[in-house]
């Protein structure tokens, strides 16, 4: 009965999901209790006049500028995730998004020059220890699966004047756009001004410094296209 109950609940989020029949009752009870506590933590949003909509918060989750955060349904923020929505526009997290433990999603830390926005689409899975900035704007498309330690930096420091400290020379901001249905490996870094097309595969450890066409397989430092997913099928 417990197996069927949990399976039914999870299928409301992901219709194709099926629990392993060999999972013990104690494992399932632990899962149910843990998720229940995570859901109860989301009711803190009521203090900010926001209604939690199937939001699950792990231990130690921190939210700053809560009024500027928009959550979809079935969002999971795992332990010690930090969201800061100080920006010109909202920090938007779509439906069925999972953000791994210890990740930091920060539009901006500047009160005199706030960043733009961060928009994460539906059905995105983000691994642990990610850092996503939103200085020039960051978009991650629907259906992306992302490994641990992703870092996105949509902002660059100006350093043209050797006589002036770099910290006083300001920044440029172009933004980052990651298309839908991408697979991004562990420890990938994406720099400002980059657009990654739909369906790209980015190898672990890559540093992406320029635009990548859709359905590209990308690797290297700096990253380059090494193959096309379309060519693999002879299309």
mmCIF file of C-alpha atoms in Angstrom:
data_model
loop_
_atom_site.group_PDB
_atom_site.id
_atom_site.type_symbol
_atom_site.label_atom_id
_atom_site.label_comp_id
_atom_site.label_asym_id
_atom_site.label_seq_id
_atom_site.Cartn_x
_atom_site.Cartn_y
_atom_site.Cartn_z
ATOM 1 C CA UNK A 1 0.000 0.000 0.000
ATOM 2 C CA UNK A 2 2.776 2.450 0.919
ATOM 3 C CA UNK A 3 4.601 1.699 -2.329
ATOM 4 C CA UNK A 4 1.437 2.425 -4.342
ATOM 5 C CA UNK A 5 0.735 5.639 -2.404
ATOM 6 C CA UNK A 6 4.205 7.097 -2.968
ATOM 7 C CA UNK A 7 4.203 5.955 -6.575
ATOM 8 C CA UNK A 8 0.912 7.778 -7.143
ATOM 9 C CA UNK A 9 2.223 10.968 -5.540
ATOM 10 C CA UNK A 10 5.446 10.955 -7.571
ATOM 11 C CA UNK A 11 3.595 10.201 -10.811
ATOM 12 C CA UNK A 12 1.663 13.459 -10.342
ATOM 13 C CA UNK A 13 5.020 15.157 -10.812
ATOM 14 C CA UNK A 14 6.552 12.764 -13.344
ATOM 15 C CA UNK A 15 4.100 10.387 -15.094
ATOM 16 C CA UNK A 16 6.904 8.188 -16.445
ATOM 17 C CA UNK A 17 8.423 7.547 -12.992
ATOM 18 C CA UNK A 18 8.157 4.112 -11.385
ATOM 19 C CA UNK A 19 9.478 3.249 -7.917
ATOM 20 C CA UNK A 20 11.756 0.226 -7.686
ATOM 21 C CA UNK A 21 9.646 -2.623 -6.285
ATOM 22 C CA UNK A 22 12.570 -3.851 -4.175
ATOM 23 C CA UNK A 23 12.711 -0.723 -1.986
ATOM 24 C CA UNK A 24 12.002 -1.613 1.637
ATOM 25 C CA UNK A 25 9.128 -0.176 3.651
ATOM 26 C CA UNK A 26 11.586 1.586 5.981
ATOM 27 C CA UNK A 27 13.238 3.292 3.007
ATOM 28 C CA UNK A 28 9.855 4.456 1.744
ATOM 29 C CA UNK A 29 8.817 5.721 5.186
ATOM 30 C CA UNK A 30 12.081 7.658 5.472
ATOM 31 C CA UNK A 31 11.478 9.171 2.028
ATOM 32 C CA UNK A 32 7.910 10.174 2.906
ATOM 33 C CA UNK A 33 8.867 11.723 6.258
ATOM 34 C CA UNK A 34 11.774 13.658 4.738
ATOM 35 C CA UNK A 35 9.665 15.073 1.914
ATOM 36 C CA UNK A 36 6.908 15.987 4.361
ATOM 37 C CA UNK A 37 9.336 18.047 6.456
ATOM 38 C CA UNK A 38 10.661 19.715 3.314
ATOM 39 C CA UNK A 39 7.140 20.671 2.318
ATOM 40 C CA UNK A 40 6.295 22.057 5.754
ATOM 41 C CA UNK A 41 9.380 24.291 5.617
ATOM 42 C CA UNK A 42 7.942 26.010 2.550
ATOM 43 C CA UNK A 43 5.155 27.560 4.627
ATOM 44 C CA UNK A 44 7.650 30.193 5.798
ATOM 45 C CA UNK A 45 6.777 31.962 2.538
ATOM 46 C CA UNK A 46 3.424 32.873 4.052
ATOM 47 C CA UNK A 47 5.283 35.537 6.060
ATOM 48 C CA UNK A 48 6.092 37.217 2.728
ATOM 49 C CA UNK A 49 2.496 36.960 1.472
ATOM 50 C CA UNK A 50 3.459 34.170 -0.921
ATOM 51 C CA UNK A 51 1.551 30.899 -1.104
ATOM 52 C CA UNK A 52 3.885 27.879 -1.432
ATOM 53 C CA UNK A 53 2.786 25.802 -4.398
ATOM 54 C CA UNK A 54 4.237 22.311 -3.874
ATOM 55 C CA UNK A 55 7.596 23.764 -2.875
ATOM 56 C CA UNK A 56 10.061 21.557 -0.956
ATOM 57 C CA UNK A 57 12.867 23.158 1.048
ATOM 58 C CA UNK A 58 15.795 21.227 2.499
ATOM 59 C CA UNK A 59 17.664 22.037 5.695
ATOM 60 C CA UNK A 60 19.363 25.408 5.892
ATOM 61 C CA UNK A 61 17.802 26.876 2.730
ATOM 62 C CA UNK A 62 18.126 30.697 2.641
ATOM 63 C CA UNK A 63 16.009 33.076 0.576
ATOM 64 C CA UNK A 64 16.848 36.766 0.204
ATOM 65 C CA UNK A 65 14.548 39.357 -1.391
ATOM 66 C CA UNK A 66 11.780 36.736 -1.323
ATOM 67 C CA UNK A 67 9.219 39.078 -2.885
ATOM 68 C CA UNK A 68 11.231 38.918 -6.139
ATOM 69 C CA UNK A 69 11.327 35.106 -6.380
ATOM 70 C CA UNK A 70 8.730 33.250 -8.467
ATOM 71 C CA UNK A 71 8.389 29.490 -7.911
ATOM 72 C CA UNK A 72 6.609 26.986 -10.149
ATOM 73 C CA UNK A 73 5.109 23.705 -8.914
ATOM 74 C CA UNK A 74 7.100 20.743 -7.586
ATOM 75 C CA UNK A 75 10.265 22.752 -6.980
ATOM 76 C CA UNK A 76 12.904 21.163 -4.732
ATOM 77 C CA UNK A 77 15.647 23.218 -3.124
ATOM 78 C CA UNK A 78 17.977 20.761 -1.434
ATOM 79 C CA UNK A 79 19.969 21.345 1.750
ATOM 80 C CA UNK A 80 21.721 24.719 2.186
ATOM 81 C CA UNK A 81 20.700 26.193 -1.159
ATOM 82 C CA UNK A 82 20.891 30.006 -1.202
ATOM 83 C CA UNK A 83 18.712 32.174 -3.455
ATOM 84 C CA UNK A 84 19.148 35.942 -3.692
ATOM 85 C CA UNK A 85 16.778 37.862 -5.955
ATOM 86 C CA UNK A 86 18.290 41.344 -5.706
ATOM 87 C CA UNK A 87 17.805 42.427 -9.302
ATOM 88 C CA UNK A 88 15.970 44.567 -11.822
ATOM 89 C CA UNK A 89 13.659 41.653 -12.682
ATOM 90 C CA UNK A 90 12.617 38.437 -10.969
ATOM 91 C CA UNK A 91 14.397 35.210 -10.138
ATOM 92 C CA UNK A 92 12.057 32.722 -11.831
ATOM 93 C CA UNK A 93 12.153 28.966 -11.227
ATOM 94 C CA UNK A 94 9.822 26.875 -13.381
ATOM 95 C CA UNK A 95 7.853 23.715 -12.703
ATOM 96 C CA UNK A 96 9.509 20.460 -11.609
ATOM 97 C CA UNK A 97 12.939 21.981 -10.961
ATOM 98 C CA UNK A 98 15.503 20.426 -8.612
ATOM 99 C CA UNK A 99 18.424 22.510 -7.326
ATOM 100 C CA UNK A 100 21.244 20.535 -5.715
ATOM 101 C CA UNK A 101 22.566 21.049 -2.206
ATOM 102 C CA UNK A 102 24.897 23.970 -1.449
ATOM 103 C CA UNK A 103 24.092 25.747 -4.715
ATOM 104 C CA UNK A 104 23.977 29.563 -4.874
ATOM 105 C CA UNK A 105 21.590 31.303 -7.270
ATOM 106 C CA UNK A 106 22.351 35.024 -6.997
ATOM 107 C CA UNK A 107 21.095 37.704 -9.383
ATOM 108 C CA UNK A 108 23.365 40.324 -7.847
ATOM 109 C CA UNK A 109 25.207 41.384 -4.729
ATOM 110 C CA UNK A 110 25.420 45.052 -5.759
ATOM 111 C CA UNK A 111 23.028 47.576 -4.234
ATOM 112 C CA UNK A 112 24.302 50.428 -6.406
ATOM 113 C CA UNK A 113 24.146 48.493 -9.695
ATOM 114 C CA UNK A 114 21.744 45.534 -9.370
ATOM 115 C CA UNK A 115 21.897 42.735 -11.903
ATOM 116 C CA UNK A 116 19.111 41.813 -14.316
ATOM 117 C CA UNK A 117 17.450 38.415 -13.783
ATOM 118 C CA UNK A 118 17.737 34.641 -13.609
ATOM 119 C CA UNK A 119 15.139 32.440 -15.346
ATOM 120 C CA UNK A 120 15.238 28.668 -14.980
ATOM 121 C CA UNK A 121 12.772 26.767 -17.176
ATOM 122 C CA UNK A 122 10.614 23.736 -16.472
ATOM 123 C CA UNK A 123 11.983 20.248 -15.749
ATOM 124 C CA UNK A 124 15.541 21.370 -15.039
ATOM 125 C CA UNK A 125 17.839 19.327 -12.797
ATOM 126 C CA UNK A 126 20.794 21.276 -11.385
ATOM 127 C CA UNK A 127 23.554 19.436 -9.525
ATOM 128 C CA UNK A 128 25.166 20.299 -6.201
ATOM 129 C CA UNK A 129 27.465 23.288 -5.593
ATOM 130 C CA UNK A 130 26.326 25.313 -8.612
ATOM 131 C CA UNK A 131 26.876 29.060 -8.791
ATOM 132 C CA UNK A 132 24.539 30.996 -11.086
ATOM 133 C CA UNK A 133 24.864 34.766 -11.408
ATOM 134 C CA UNK A 134 22.401 37.098 -13.060
ATOM 135 C CA UNK A 135 24.336 40.335 -13.605
ATOM 136 C CA UNK A 136 23.636 40.565 -17.335
ATOM 137 C CA UNK A 137 20.747 38.114 -17.256
ATOM 138 C CA UNK A 138 20.769 34.315 -17.281
ATOM 139 C CA UNK A 139 18.284 31.967 -18.951
ATOM 140 C CA UNK A 140 18.346 28.158 -18.706
ATOM 141 C CA UNK A 141 15.855 26.453 -21.018
ATOM 142 C CA UNK A 142 13.379 23.662 -20.304
ATOM 143 C CA UNK A 143 14.535 20.105 -19.798
ATOM 144 C CA UNK A 144 18.236 20.736 -19.113
ATOM 145 C CA UNK A 145 20.174 18.236 -16.994
ATOM 146 C CA UNK A 146 23.234 19.720 -15.318
ATOM 147 C CA UNK A 147 26.051 18.158 -13.309
ATOM 148 C CA UNK A 148 27.714 19.408 -10.143
ATOM 149 C CA UNK A 149 29.654 22.670 -9.872
ATOM 150 C CA UNK A 150 28.194 24.484 -12.886
ATOM 151 C CA UNK A 151 29.168 28.164 -12.798
ATOM 152 C CA UNK A 152 27.626 30.887 -14.964
ATOM 153 C CA UNK A 153 29.043 34.424 -14.913
ATOM 154 C CA UNK A 154 27.053 36.883 -17.054
ATOM 155 C CA UNK A 155 29.335 39.799 -16.216
ATOM 156 C CA UNK A 156 32.943 40.832 -16.889
ATOM 157 C CA UNK A 157 35.291 43.273 -15.194
ATOM 158 C CA UNK A 158 36.825 46.094 -17.230
ATOM 159 C CA UNK A 159 40.620 46.148 -16.930
ATOM 160 C CA UNK A 160 41.769 48.466 -19.766
ATOM 161 C CA UNK A 161 43.472 51.062 -17.571
ATOM 162 C CA UNK A 162 46.642 49.638 -15.956
ATOM 163 C CA UNK A 163 46.927 52.697 -13.703
ATOM 164 C CA UNK A 164 43.541 52.143 -12.022
ATOM 165 C CA UNK A 165 42.604 49.242 -9.764
ATOM 166 C CA UNK A 166 40.414 46.814 -11.665
ATOM 167 C CA UNK A 167 37.755 46.931 -8.967
ATOM 168 C CA UNK A 168 37.150 50.620 -9.772
ATOM 169 C CA UNK A 169 36.843 50.227 -13.557
ATOM 170 C CA UNK A 170 33.306 48.874 -13.657
ATOM 171 C CA UNK A 171 31.819 45.924 -15.495
ATOM 172 C CA UNK A 172 30.263 44.918 -18.786
ATOM 173 C CA UNK A 173 27.150 42.752 -18.936
ATOM 174 C CA UNK A 174 25.887 40.870 -21.980
ATOM 175 C CA UNK A 175 24.054 37.904 -20.452
ATOM 176 C CA UNK A 176 24.028 34.136 -20.906
ATOM 177 C CA UNK A 177 21.375 32.013 -22.637
ATOM 178 C CA UNK A 178 21.347 28.212 -22.406
ATOM 179 C CA UNK A 179 18.833 26.509 -24.693
ATOM 180 C CA UNK A 180 16.417 23.722 -23.900
ATOM 181 C CA UNK A 181 17.242 20.009 -23.600
ATOM 182 C CA UNK A 182 20.961 20.485 -22.942
ATOM 183 C CA UNK A 183 23.170 18.089 -20.998
ATOM 184 C CA UNK A 184 25.897 19.981 -19.165
ATOM 185 C CA UNK A 185 28.557 17.939 -17.409
ATOM 186 C CA UNK A 186 30.203 18.492 -14.048
ATOM 187 C CA UNK A 187 32.453 21.519 -13.422
ATOM 188 C CA UNK A 188 31.474 23.429 -16.569
ATOM 189 C CA UNK A 189 31.996 27.208 -16.592
ATOM 190 C CA UNK A 190 29.994 29.502 -18.898
ATOM 191 C CA UNK A 191 31.217 33.074 -19.371
ATOM 192 C CA UNK A 192 29.412 36.290 -20.231
ATOM 193 C CA UNK A 193 27.959 36.837 -23.694
ATOM 194 C CA UNK A 194 27.567 33.124 -24.485
ATOM 195 C CA UNK A 195 24.522 31.561 -26.124
ATOM 196 C CA UNK A 196 24.265 27.756 -26.100
ATOM 197 C CA UNK A 197 21.793 26.306 -28.585
ATOM 198 C CA UNK A 198 19.083 23.734 -27.909
ATOM 199 C CA UNK A 199 20.170 20.138 -27.491
ATOM 200 C CA UNK A 200 23.849 20.745 -26.799
ATOM 201 C CA UNK A 201 26.055 18.351 -24.823
ATOM 202 C CA UNK A 202 28.846 20.094 -22.877
ATOM 203 C CA UNK A 203 31.654 17.835 -21.644
ATOM 204 C CA UNK A 204 32.737 17.927 -18.009
ATOM 205 C CA UNK A 205 35.320 20.578 -17.183
ATOM 206 C CA UNK A 206 34.673 22.706 -20.273
ATOM 207 C CA UNK A 207 34.984 26.500 -20.207
ATOM 208 C CA UNK A 208 32.502 27.944 -22.695
ATOM 209 C CA UNK A 209 33.635 31.362 -23.956
ATOM 210 C CA UNK A 210 31.686 31.698 -27.228
ATOM 211 C CA UNK A 211 28.353 30.778 -28.797
ATOM 212 C CA UNK A 212 27.592 27.133 -29.552
ATOM 213 C CA UNK A 213 25.135 26.062 -32.286
ATOM 214 C CA UNK A 214 22.262 23.764 -31.413
ATOM 215 C CA UNK A 215 22.832 20.017 -31.100
ATOM 216 C CA UNK A 216 26.605 20.467 -30.716
ATOM 217 C CA UNK A 217 28.868 18.217 -28.669
ATOM 218 C CA UNK A 218 31.279 20.602 -26.989
ATOM 219 C CA UNK A 219 34.490 20.104 -25.008
ATOM 220 C CA UNK A 220 37.702 21.809 -24.020
ATOM 221 C CA UNK A 221 39.293 24.889 -22.447
ATOM 222 C CA UNK A 222 38.291 27.047 -24.159
ATOM 223 C CA UNK A 223 35.418 24.896 -25.390
ATOM 224 C CA UNK A 224 34.889 24.130 -29.063
ATOM 225 C CA UNK A 225 32.512 22.024 -31.110
ATOM 226 C CA UNK A 226 33.943 18.544 -31.607
ATOM 227 C CA UNK A 227 30.926 16.878 -33.187
ATOM 228 C CA UNK A 228 27.272 17.409 -34.101
ATOM 229 C CA UNK A 229 24.501 15.248 -32.692
ATOM 230 C CA UNK A 230 22.748 15.573 -36.051
ATOM 231 C CA UNK A 231 25.765 14.093 -37.883
ATOM 232 C CA UNK A 232 25.696 11.076 -35.562
ATOM 233 C CA UNK A 233 22.418 10.026 -37.199
ATOM 234 C CA UNK A 234 23.507 10.880 -40.732
ATOM 235 C CA UNK A 235 20.787 13.502 -41.136
#
